[in-house]
PDB file of C-alpha atoms in Angstrom:
ATOM      1  CA  MET A   1       0.000   0.000   0.000  1.00 38.00           C
ATOM      2  CA  THR A   2       1.488   3.348  -1.021  1.00 43.00           C
ATOM      3  CA  ASP A   3       0.699   6.775   0.307  1.00 41.00           C
ATOM      4  CA  GLN A   4      -1.857   7.139  -2.507  1.00 47.00           C
ATOM      5  CA  GLN A   5      -5.209   7.904  -0.891  1.00 54.00           C
ATOM      6  CA  PHE A   6      -7.738   6.073  -3.027  1.00 53.00           C
ATOM      7  CA  GLY A   7     -10.629   8.001  -1.553  1.00 55.00           C
ATOM      8  CA  GLN A   8      -9.043  11.227  -2.780  1.00 71.00           C
ATOM      9  CA  LEU A   9      -8.465  10.343  -6.430  1.00 81.00           C
ATOM     10  CA  ASP A  10      -8.786  13.402  -8.649  1.00 85.00           C
ATOM     11  CA  VAL A  11     -11.310  12.455 -11.330  1.00 86.00           C
ATOM     12  CA  ARG A  12     -12.367  15.987 -12.291  1.00 87.00           C
ATOM     13  CA  TYR A  13     -12.729  16.891 -15.955  1.00 90.00           C
ATOM     14  CA  LEU A  14     -10.698  20.086 -16.143  1.00 85.00           C
ATOM     15  CA  ASN A  15     -11.344  21.168 -19.708  1.00 78.00           C
ATOM     16  CA  HIS A  16     -13.622  20.557 -22.648  1.00 78.00           C
ATOM     17  CA  SER A  17     -11.142  19.721 -25.398  1.00 85.00           C
ATOM     18  CA  ALA A  18     -12.745  17.341 -27.852  1.00 93.00           C
ATOM     19  CA  LEU A  19     -11.854  15.788 -31.190  1.00 95.00           C
ATOM     20  CA  ALA A  20     -14.728  15.206 -33.609  1.00 94.00           C
ATOM     21  CA  LEU A  21     -14.873  11.657 -34.977  1.00 93.00           C
ATOM     22  CA  PRO A  22     -15.944  10.641 -38.493  1.00 90.00           C
ATOM     23  CA  GLY A  23     -19.604   9.673 -38.555  1.00 85.00           C
ATOM     24  CA  GLY A  24     -20.385  11.527 -35.341  1.00 87.00           C
ATOM     25  CA  GLY A  25     -19.146  11.330 -31.786  1.00 88.00           C
ATOM     26  CA  GLU A  26     -16.064  12.875 -30.222  1.00 93.00           C
ATOM     27  CA  LEU A  27     -13.103  12.128 -27.988  1.00 95.00           C
ATOM     28  CA  TYR A  28     -12.453  14.069 -24.795  1.00 95.00           C
ATOM     29  CA  TYR A  29      -8.700  14.565 -24.324  1.00 96.00           C
ATOM     30  CA  GLU A  30      -6.179  16.351 -22.143  1.00 95.00           C
ATOM     31  CA  ASP A  31      -2.834  17.577 -23.505  1.00 96.00           C
ATOM     32  CA  SER A  32      -0.342  19.221 -21.179  1.00 94.00           C
ATOM     33  CA  GLY A  33       3.343  19.797 -20.592  1.00 95.00           C
ATOM     34  CA  GLU A  34       6.395  19.987 -22.816  1.00 96.00           C
ATOM     35  CA  GLY A  35       8.997  17.528 -24.014  1.00 97.00           C
ATOM     36  CA  PRO A  36       8.743  14.156 -25.737  1.00 98.00           C
ATOM     37  CA  ALA A  37       5.117  13.132 -26.174  1.00 98.00           C
ATOM     38  CA  VAL A  38       3.855  10.322 -23.955  1.00 98.00           C
ATOM     39  CA  THR A  39       0.349   9.108 -24.838  1.00 98.00           C
ATOM     40  CA  LEU A  40      -1.492   7.155 -22.131  1.00 98.00           C
ATOM     41  CA  LEU A  41      -4.276   4.795 -23.183  1.00 98.00           C
ATOM     42  CA  ASN A  42      -7.104   4.017 -20.768  1.00 96.00           C
ATOM     43  CA  ASN A  43      -8.136   0.480 -20.054  1.00 94.00           C
ATOM     44  CA  PHE A  44     -11.889  -0.126 -20.050  1.00 93.00           C
ATOM     45  CA  TYR A  45     -12.239   0.577 -16.313  1.00 93.00           C
ATOM     46  CA  ILE A  46     -10.579   3.963 -15.848  1.00 92.00           C
ATOM     47  CA  VAL A  47     -11.219   7.416 -17.285  1.00 93.00           C
ATOM     48  CA  SER A  48      -8.802  10.055 -18.511  1.00 95.00           C
ATOM     49  CA  PRO A  49      -8.595  12.334 -15.437  1.00 93.00           C
ATOM     50  CA  ILE A  50      -7.383   9.451 -13.256  1.00 94.00           C
ATOM     51  CA  TRP A  51      -3.974   9.604 -14.980  1.00 96.00           C
ATOM     52  CA  ARG A  52      -3.235  12.910 -13.241  1.00 94.00           C
ATOM     53  CA  ASN A  53      -2.986  10.997  -9.947  1.00 94.00           C
ATOM     54  CA  PHE A  54      -0.192   8.777 -11.239  1.00 96.00           C
ATOM     55  CA  THR A  55       1.825  11.045 -13.549  1.00 97.00           C
ATOM     56  CA  THR A  56       2.816  14.062 -11.448  1.00 96.00           C
ATOM     57  CA  ALA A  57       6.534  13.277 -11.840  1.00 97.00           C
ATOM     58  CA  LEU A  58       6.206  12.480 -15.555  1.00 98.00           C
ATOM     59  CA  ALA A  59       4.468  15.820 -16.082  1.00 97.00           C
ATOM     60  CA  ASP A  60       7.726  17.600 -15.202  1.00 96.00           C
ATOM     61  CA  ASP A  61       9.612  16.165 -18.184  1.00 97.00           C
ATOM     62  CA  PHE A  62       7.123  15.138 -20.842  1.00 98.00           C
ATOM     63  CA  ARG A  63       4.151  16.214 -22.884  1.00 98.00           C
ATOM     64  CA  LEU A  64       1.345  14.025 -21.579  1.00 98.00           C
ATOM     65  CA  VAL A  65      -1.677  13.153 -23.689  1.00 97.00           C
ATOM     66  CA  HIS A  66      -4.592  11.063 -22.442  1.00 97.00           C
ATOM     67  CA  TYR A  67      -8.207  10.739 -23.446  1.00 96.00           C
ATOM     68  CA  ASP A  68     -11.437   8.858 -22.862  1.00 96.00           C
ATOM     69  CA  LEU A  69     -11.998   5.978 -25.240  1.00 94.00           C
ATOM     70  CA  ARG A  70     -15.098   6.018 -27.389  1.00 89.00           C
ATOM     71  CA  ASN A  71     -18.266   5.576 -25.281  1.00 83.00           C
ATOM     72  CA  GLN A  72     -16.262   6.110 -22.077  1.00 91.00           C
ATOM     73  CA  GLY A  73     -16.415   8.988 -19.644  1.00 90.00           C
ATOM     74  CA  ALA A  74     -16.801  12.308 -21.461  1.00 91.00           C
ATOM     75  CA  SER A  75     -16.306  10.859 -24.950  1.00 92.00           C
ATOM     76  CA  ASN A  76     -19.245  10.234 -27.272  1.00 86.00           C
ATOM     77  CA  PRO A  77     -19.111   7.102 -29.460  1.00 80.00           C
ATOM     78  CA  GLY A  78     -21.450   8.295 -32.186  1.00 81.00           C
ATOM     79  CA  PRO A  79     -24.329   6.302 -33.673  1.00 83.00           C
ATOM     80  CA  GLU A  80     -22.439   3.216 -34.881  1.00 83.00           C
ATOM     81  CA  PRO A  81     -21.316   0.221 -32.781  1.00 86.00           C
ATOM     82  CA  VAL A  82     -17.675   0.434 -31.726  1.00 88.00           C
ATOM     83  CA  ALA A  83     -15.238  -1.941 -33.426  1.00 91.00           C
ATOM     84  CA  PHE A  84     -11.911  -2.627 -31.759  1.00 94.00           C
ATOM     85  CA  MET A  85      -9.902  -1.114 -34.604  1.00 94.00           C
ATOM     86  CA  ASP A  86     -11.849   2.117 -34.092  1.00 93.00           C
ATOM     87  CA  HIS A  87      -9.832   2.529 -30.888  1.00 95.00           C
ATOM     88  CA  VAL A  88      -6.599   2.023 -32.836  1.00 97.00           C
ATOM     89  CA  GLU A  89      -7.575   4.572 -35.475  1.00 96.00           C
ATOM     90  CA  ASP A  90      -8.618   7.022 -32.762  1.00 96.00           C
ATOM     91  CA  VAL A  91      -5.018   7.080 -31.511  1.00 98.00           C
ATOM     92  CA  ARG A  92      -3.888   8.089 -35.005  1.00 98.00           C
ATOM     93  CA  ARG A  93      -6.628  10.699 -35.310  1.00 97.00           C
ATOM     94  CA  LEU A  94      -5.718  12.267 -31.980  1.00 97.00           C
ATOM     95  CA  LEU A  95      -1.993  12.356 -32.747  1.00 98.00           C
ATOM     96  CA  ASP A  96      -2.738  13.946 -36.139  1.00 98.00           C
ATOM     97  CA  HIS A  97      -5.038  16.479 -34.499  1.00 97.00           C
ATOM     98  CA  LEU A  98      -2.352  17.442 -31.983  1.00 97.00           C
ATOM     99  CA  GLY A  99       0.455  17.519 -34.557  1.00 97.00           C
ATOM    100  CA  ILE A 100       2.385  14.699 -32.895  1.00 98.00           C
ATOM    101  CA  GLU A 101       4.369  12.729 -35.448  1.00 97.00           C
ATOM    102  CA  LYS A 102       5.845  10.244 -32.995  1.00 97.00           C
ATOM    103  CA  THR A 103       4.941   9.324 -29.427  1.00 98.00           C
ATOM    104  CA  TYR A 104       5.816   7.033 -26.581  1.00 98.00           C
ATOM    105  CA  LEU A 105       2.707   4.899 -26.202  1.00 98.00           C
ATOM    106  CA  VAL A 106       1.620   3.559 -22.804  1.00 98.00           C
ATOM    107  CA  GLY A 107      -1.113   0.929 -22.597  1.00 98.00           C
ATOM    108  CA  THR A 108      -2.529  -0.686 -19.470  1.00 98.00           C
ATOM    109  CA  SER A 109      -4.382  -3.988 -19.177  1.00 97.00           C
ATOM    110  CA  ILE A 110      -6.798  -4.291 -22.118  1.00 95.00           C
ATOM    111  CA  SER A 111      -5.473  -1.105 -23.743  1.00 97.00           C
ATOM    112  CA  THR A 112      -2.150  -2.872 -24.278  1.00 98.00           C
ATOM    113  CA  LEU A 113      -4.031  -4.468 -27.196  1.00 97.00           C
ATOM    114  CA  ILE A 114      -4.727  -1.001 -28.594  1.00 97.00           C
ATOM    115  CA  ALA A 115      -1.073  -0.042 -28.118  1.00 98.00           C
ATOM    116  CA  ARG A 116       0.141  -3.289 -29.689  1.00 98.00           C
ATOM    117  CA  GLU A 117      -2.132  -3.024 -32.732  1.00 98.00           C
ATOM    118  CA  PHE A 118      -1.262   0.649 -33.239  1.00 98.00           C
ATOM    119  CA  ALA A 119       2.472  -0.118 -33.068  1.00 98.00           C
ATOM    120  CA  LEU A 120       2.040  -2.900 -35.631  1.00 98.00           C
ATOM    121  CA  LYS A 121      -0.020  -0.779 -38.024  1.00 98.00           C
ATOM    122  CA  TYR A 122       1.831   2.533 -37.597  1.00 98.00           C
ATOM    123  CA  PRO A 123       5.377   1.654 -36.496  1.00 98.00           C
ATOM    124  CA  GLU A 124       6.699   4.996 -37.722  1.00 98.00           C
ATOM    125  CA  ARG A 125       4.510   6.814 -35.168  1.00 98.00           C
ATOM    126  CA  VAL A 126       5.809   4.942 -32.075  1.00 98.00           C
ATOM    127  CA  ALA A 127       9.079   6.020 -30.444  1.00 98.00           C
ATOM    128  CA  GLY A 128       8.697   3.449 -27.678  1.00 98.00           C
ATOM    129  CA  LEU A 129       6.047   1.082 -26.395  1.00 98.00           C
ATOM    130  CA  VAL A 130       5.181   0.624 -22.702  1.00 98.00           C
ATOM    131  CA  LEU A 131       2.908  -2.325 -21.868  1.00 98.00           C
ATOM    132  CA  VAL A 132       1.650  -2.109 -18.281  1.00 98.00           C
ATOM    133  CA  GLY A 133       0.006  -5.252 -16.898  1.00 97.00           C
ATOM    134  CA  PRO A 134      -0.710  -6.610 -20.376  1.00 97.00           C
ATOM    135  CA  ALA A 135      -4.088  -8.279 -20.842  1.00 95.00           C
ATOM    136  CA  PHE A 136      -2.942 -10.259 -23.851  1.00 95.00           C
ATOM    137  CA  SER A 137      -0.704 -13.310 -23.748  1.00 95.00           C
ATOM    138  CA  PRO A 138       2.496 -13.816 -25.761  1.00 97.00           C
ATOM    139  CA  ASN A 139       1.297 -17.420 -26.243  1.00 97.00           C
ATOM    140  CA  GLY A 140      -2.147 -16.903 -27.786  1.00 96.00           C
ATOM    141  CA  THR A 141      -5.665 -15.594 -27.323  1.00 96.00           C
ATOM    142  CA  LEU A 142      -7.612 -18.289 -25.482  1.00 96.00           C
ATOM    143  CA  ARG A 143      -6.986 -17.285 -21.847  1.00 95.00           C
ATOM    144  CA  ARG A 144      -7.731 -13.606 -22.459  1.00 96.00           C
ATOM    145  CA  LYS A 145     -11.025 -14.419 -24.145  1.00 96.00           C
ATOM    146  CA  LEU A 146     -12.024 -16.771 -21.332  1.00 97.00           C
ATOM    147  CA  VAL A 147     -11.274 -14.039 -18.791  1.00 96.00           C
ATOM    148  CA  SER A 148     -13.133 -11.372 -20.786  1.00 96.00           C
ATOM    149  CA  ARG A 149     -16.179 -13.610 -21.161  1.00 97.00           C
ATOM    150  CA  SER A 150     -16.208 -14.210 -17.403  1.00 97.00           C
ATOM    151  CA  TRP A 151     -16.192 -10.430 -16.883  1.00 97.00           C
ATOM    152  CA  LEU A 152     -19.047 -10.056 -19.360  1.00 97.00           C
ATOM    153  CA  ALA A 153     -21.014 -12.720 -17.497  1.00 98.00           C
ATOM    154  CA  SER A 154     -20.599 -10.798 -14.220  1.00 97.00           C
ATOM    155  CA  LEU A 155     -21.616  -7.572 -15.924  1.00 97.00           C
ATOM    156  CA  GLU A 156     -24.751  -9.122 -17.410  1.00 97.00           C
ATOM    157  CA  SER A 157     -25.816 -10.854 -14.214  1.00 97.00           C
ATOM    158  CA  GLY A 158     -25.120  -8.095 -11.694  1.00 97.00           C
ATOM    159  CA  GLY A 159     -24.168  -4.888 -13.483  1.00 96.00           C
ATOM    160  CA  THR A 160     -21.166  -2.791 -12.582  1.00 96.00           C
ATOM    161  CA  THR A 161     -21.425  -3.718  -8.883  1.00 96.00           C
ATOM    162  CA  GLN A 162     -20.913  -7.419  -9.531  1.00 97.00           C
ATOM    163  CA  LEU A 163     -18.236  -6.721 -12.126  1.00 97.00           C
ATOM    164  CA  PHE A 164     -16.302  -4.598  -9.624  1.00 96.00           C
ATOM    165  CA  ASN A 165     -16.540  -7.347  -7.021  1.00 96.00           C
ATOM    166  CA  HIS A 166     -15.204  -9.796  -9.613  1.00 97.00           C
ATOM    167  CA  LEU A 167     -12.336  -7.512 -10.639  1.00 96.00           C
ATOM    168  CA  TYR A 168     -11.232  -6.171  -7.262  1.00 96.00           C
ATOM    169  CA  PRO A 169      -9.461  -9.266  -5.855  1.00 95.00           C
ATOM    170  CA  LEU A 170      -7.886  -9.963  -9.256  1.00 94.00           C
ATOM    171  CA  VAL A 171      -6.613  -6.504 -10.097  1.00 95.00           C
ATOM    172  CA  PHE A 172      -5.221  -5.366  -6.742  1.00 94.00           C
ATOM    173  CA  PRO A 173      -2.439  -7.130  -4.825  1.00 94.00           C
ATOM    174  CA  ASP A 174      -2.674  -8.971  -1.555  1.00 94.00           C
ATOM    175  CA  GLN A 175      -0.898  -6.252   0.436  1.00 92.00           C
ATOM    176  CA  MET A 176      -3.145  -3.415  -0.749  1.00 91.00           C
ATOM    177  CA  ILE A 177      -6.360  -5.353  -0.211  1.00 93.00           C
ATOM    178  CA  HIS A 178      -5.459  -6.296   3.358  1.00 94.00           C
ATOM    179  CA  GLU A 179      -3.862  -3.000   4.364  1.00 91.00           C
ATOM    180  CA  GLY A 180      -6.492  -0.853   2.656  1.00 89.00           C
ATOM    181  CA  GLY A 181      -9.361  -2.872   4.059  1.00 92.00           C
ATOM    182  CA  THR A 182     -12.929  -1.718   3.727  1.00 92.00           C
ATOM    183  CA  ALA A 183     -11.999   1.945   3.197  1.00 90.00           C
ATOM    184  CA  ALA A 184      -9.955   1.278   0.048  1.00 89.00           C
ATOM    185  CA  TYR A 185     -12.561  -1.150  -1.278  1.00 92.00           C
ATOM    186  CA  LEU A 186     -15.421   1.326  -0.841  1.00 91.00           C
ATOM    187  CA  ALA A 187     -13.478   4.280  -2.252  1.00 89.00           C
ATOM    188  CA  LEU A 188     -12.455   2.424  -5.392  1.00 90.00           C
ATOM    189  CA  LYS A 189     -15.932   0.934  -5.789  1.00 92.00           C
ATOM    190  CA  ASP A 190     -17.515   4.386  -5.531  1.00 90.00           C
ATOM    191  CA  ASN A 191     -15.238   5.728  -8.285  1.00 87.00           C
ATOM    192  CA  PHE A 192     -15.895   2.685 -10.469  1.00 91.00           C
ATOM    193  CA  LEU A 193     -19.684   2.823 -10.171  1.00 91.00           C
ATOM    194  CA  SER A 194     -19.917   6.584 -10.615  1.00 89.00           C
ATOM    195  CA  LEU A 195     -17.699   6.839 -13.691  1.00 86.00           C
ATOM    196  CA  LEU A 196     -18.558   3.758 -15.755  1.00 89.00           C
ATOM    197  CA  SER A 197     -21.704   2.370 -17.337  1.00 90.00           C
ATOM    198  CA  VAL A 198     -22.838  -1.152 -18.173  1.00 93.00           C
ATOM    199  CA  GLY A 199     -23.304  -0.233 -21.824  1.00 90.00           C
ATOM    200  CA  SER A 200     -19.856   1.237 -22.396  1.00 90.00           C
ATOM    201  CA  ILE A 201     -18.047  -1.631 -20.668  1.00 93.00           C
ATOM    202  CA  ARG A 202     -20.103  -4.241 -22.508  1.00 94.00           C
ATOM    203  CA  GLU A 203     -19.448  -2.708 -25.915  1.00 91.00           C
ATOM    204  CA  ASN A 204     -15.720  -2.353 -25.357  1.00 91.00           C
ATOM    205  CA  LEU A 205     -15.324  -5.881 -23.964  1.00 94.00           C
ATOM    206  CA  LEU A 206     -17.238  -7.334 -26.903  1.00 94.00           C
ATOM    207  CA  ALA A 207     -15.076  -5.350 -29.317  1.00 93.00           C
ATOM    208  CA  SER A 208     -11.917  -6.720 -27.673  1.00 94.00           C
ATOM    209  CA  LEU A 209     -13.043 -10.258 -28.537  1.00 95.00           C
ATOM    210  CA  GLU A 210     -12.624  -9.354 -32.227  1.00 93.00           C
ATOM    211  CA  ILE A 211      -8.825  -9.220 -31.876  1.00 94.00           C
ATOM    212  CA  GLU A 212      -6.497 -12.226 -31.856  1.00 95.00           C
ATOM    213  CA  ASP A 213      -3.217 -12.422 -29.932  1.00 96.00           C
ATOM    214  CA  SER A 214      -0.735 -13.864 -32.402  1.00 95.00           C
ATOM    215  CA  PRO A 215       2.595 -14.861 -30.859  1.00 96.00           C
ATOM    216  CA  GLU A 216       4.213 -14.556 -34.288  1.00 96.00           C
ATOM    217  CA  GLU A 217       3.016 -10.964 -34.742  1.00 96.00           C
ATOM    218  CA  LEU A 218       4.926  -9.839 -31.646  1.00 97.00           C
ATOM    219  CA  ALA A 219       8.155 -10.342 -33.560  1.00 97.00           C
ATOM    220  CA  ARG A 220       7.073  -7.497 -35.874  1.00 97.00           C
ATOM    221  CA  LEU A 221       7.010  -4.901 -33.108  1.00 98.00           C
ATOM    222  CA  ALA A 222       9.647  -2.433 -34.254  1.00 97.00           C
ATOM    223  CA  ALA A 223       9.599  -0.008 -31.323  1.00 97.00           C
ATOM    224  CA  PRO A 224      11.702  -0.591 -28.217  1.00 98.00           C
ATOM    225  CA  THR A 225       9.317  -2.105 -25.677  1.00 98.00           C
ATOM    226  CA  LEU A 226       9.118  -1.920 -21.896  1.00 98.00           C
ATOM    227  CA  ILE A 227       6.854  -4.324 -19.996  1.00 98.00           C
ATOM    228  CA  ILE A 228       5.841  -3.206 -16.495  1.00 98.00           C
ATOM    229  CA  ASN A 229       4.172  -5.768 -14.252  1.00 98.00           C
ATOM    230  CA  GLY A 230       3.335  -5.988 -10.592  1.00 97.00           C
ATOM    231  CA  ASP A 231       4.640  -9.052  -8.807  1.00 97.00           C
ATOM    232  CA  GLY A 232       1.024  -9.740  -7.782  1.00 95.00           C
ATOM    233  CA  ASP A 233      -0.391  -9.564 -11.322  1.00 96.00           C
ATOM    234  CA  PHE A 234      -3.028 -12.266 -11.807  1.00 94.00           C
ATOM    235  CA  ALA A 235      -2.391 -12.522 -15.559  1.00 93.00           C
ATOM    236  CA  TRP A 236       1.371 -12.772 -16.129  1.00 95.00           C
ATOM    237  CA  SER A 237       3.781 -15.001 -14.224  1.00 94.00           C
ATOM    238  CA  GLU A 238       7.569 -14.688 -14.441  1.00 95.00           C
ATOM    239  CA  SER A 239       7.651 -17.368 -17.125  1.00 97.00           C
ATOM    240  CA  VAL A 240       5.028 -15.531 -19.229  1.00 97.00           C
ATOM    241  CA  ILE A 241       7.158 -12.377 -18.994  1.00 97.00           C
ATOM    242  CA  GLU A 242      10.096 -14.456 -20.242  1.00 98.00           C
ATOM    243  CA  ASP A 243       7.955 -15.724 -23.132  1.00 98.00           C
ATOM    244  CA  ALA A 244       7.106 -12.130 -24.074  1.00 98.00           C
ATOM    245  CA  LEU A 245      10.731 -11.001 -23.912  1.00 98.00           C
ATOM    246  CA  ASN A 246      11.732 -13.892 -26.144  1.00 98.00           C
ATOM    247  CA  ARG A 247       9.117 -12.920 -28.741  1.00 98.00           C
ATOM    248  CA  ILE A 248       9.355  -9.108 -28.737  1.00 98.00           C
ATOM    249  CA  PRO A 249      12.564  -7.627 -30.197  1.00 97.00           C
ATOM    250  CA  ASP A 250      14.383  -4.937 -28.189  1.00 97.00           C
ATOM    251  CA  SER A 251      12.269  -5.538 -25.106  1.00 98.00           C
ATOM    252  CA  ARG A 252      12.910  -5.424 -21.393  1.00 98.00           C
ATOM    253  CA  ALA A 253      10.774  -5.814 -18.260  1.00 98.00           C
ATOM    254  CA  VAL A 254      10.396  -4.176 -14.862  1.00 98.00           C
ATOM    255  CA  THR A 255       8.508  -5.937 -12.058  1.00 98.00           C
ATOM    256  CA  LEU A 256       7.208  -3.739  -9.233  1.00 98.00           C
ATOM    257  CA  LYS A 257       6.918  -5.332  -5.801  1.00 96.00           C
ATOM    258  CA  HIS A 258       3.680  -5.214  -3.834  1.00 95.00           C
ATOM    259  CA  ALA A 259       1.828  -4.224  -6.998  1.00 96.00           C
ATOM    260  CA  GLY A 260      -0.921  -5.855  -9.006  1.00 96.00           C
ATOM    261  CA  HIS A 261      -2.441  -5.743 -12.470  1.00 97.00           C
ATOM    262  CA  VAL A 262      -2.561  -1.926 -12.534  1.00 96.00           C
ATOM    263  CA  PRO A 263       0.762  -1.252 -10.792  1.00 97.00           C
ATOM    264  CA  PHE A 264       0.555   2.530 -11.155  1.00 97.00           C
ATOM    265  CA  PHE A 265      -2.214   2.426  -8.506  1.00 94.00           C
ATOM    266  CA  ASP A 266      -0.038   0.510  -6.059  1.00 94.00           C
ATOM    267  CA  ASP A 267       3.364   2.043  -6.801  1.00 96.00           C
ATOM    268  CA  PRO A 268       2.968   5.358  -8.661  1.00 96.00           C
ATOM    269  CA  GLN A 269       6.594   6.288  -8.044  1.00 97.00           C
ATOM    270  CA  GLY A 270       7.950   2.979  -9.323  1.00 98.00           C
ATOM    271  CA  PHE A 271       5.723   3.179 -12.403  1.00 98.00           C
ATOM    272  CA  GLN A 272       6.797   6.727 -13.210  1.00 98.00           C
ATOM    273  CA  THR A 273      10.473   5.985 -12.614  1.00 98.00           C
ATOM    274  CA  ALA A 274      10.338   3.015 -14.994  1.00 98.00           C
ATOM    275  CA  VAL A 275       8.606   5.032 -17.733  1.00 98.00           C
ATOM    276  CA  SER A 276      10.836   8.072 -17.249  1.00 98.00           C
ATOM    277  CA  GLU A 277      14.080   6.096 -17.385  1.00 98.00           C
ATOM    278  CA  PHE A 278      12.887   4.234 -20.480  1.00 98.00           C
ATOM    279  CA  VAL A 279      11.947   7.421 -22.353  1.00 98.00           C
ATOM    280  CA  HIS A 280      15.089   9.305 -21.328  1.00 98.00           C
ATOM    281  CA  GLU A 281      17.257   6.379 -22.438  1.00 97.00           C
ATOM    282  CA  LEU A 282      15.593   6.237 -25.849  1.00 97.00           C
ATOM    283  CA  GLU A 283      15.726  10.008 -26.250  1.00 97.00           C
ATOM    284  CA  ALA A 284      19.461   9.886 -25.529  1.00 94.00           C
ATOM    285  CA  ARG A 285      19.865   7.389 -28.358  1.00 88.00           C
ATOM    286  CA  ARG A 286      18.157   9.589 -30.929  1.00 80.00           C
ATOM    287  CA  PRO A 287      21.074  11.915 -31.854  1.00 68.00           C
ATOM    288  CA  THR A 288      23.316   8.864 -32.250  1.00 52.00           C
ATOM    289  CA  VAL A 289      20.798   7.233 -34.574  1.00 46.00           C
ATOM    290  CA  ALA A 290      20.402  10.447 -36.569  1.00 45.00           C
ATOM    291  CA  ALA A 291      24.179  10.862 -36.906  1.00 46.00           C
ATOM    292  CA  THR A 292      24.572   7.255 -38.044  1.00 47.00           C
ATOM    293  CA  GLU A 293      21.878   7.659 -40.673  1.00 47.00           C
ATOM    294  CA  ALA A 294      23.458  10.898 -41.915  1.00 47.00           C
ATOM    295  CA  ALA A 295      26.855   9.206 -42.238  1.00 46.00           C
TER     296      ALA A 295
END
């Protein structure tokens, strides 16, 4: 348990910046700071303002971009059902709108699929890839789809309350659950129920079932990749991390102690240090690469 006070999470929408989407709808986004661009992708269970609680140190050095996914939070999906690749194209649309040619892309849980697919489709736009508590497996799709279907079953049978109760003991680590006790549980549950709807979660989970996790495709990831996991992550063991490192070129991993599936909640400082060191290292390489290409 860190000094993060879960009952005091800042989830305020501070501005009304929005990007119009083709066919209707819009994306709410926040864009702040200066330096190399770092784009943070929400998973299906958090909204854009939450990132401010876990990026205060990153904000000193980088331009931070984050936004609500279609049909999430303050974003409007438009009249058509959401397909998973819509989320991938929305990353491109937002970067184009903001004039960002290349970004460091941070995905968490299910949004690591968005980050992965974007990096495969638009490798020239990704300076570095950070996969935090990946929801996909380096060995195939089956387990992820079984897990997602179990979440959908909880959502359908008991709404967001039952889904939260299903997720809570999986997502958060043993130490936080026992040390935080009832207060942490109730605070996080209140945020979850007030910010998310059955319809938006259902549509995004169903869309995620459209995407396959091909072990062979991971070898095509061209961007340097950092995997950040908590040592209490329910999804990836040490051997699965090793499988991922063996499949993804130019990859490395950081495991945060006493952290779970969303380790930035449990260890904000460790998360930010890992991202910051990764970005600074890659930025330091850039002049060398440019000089080599010029020669």
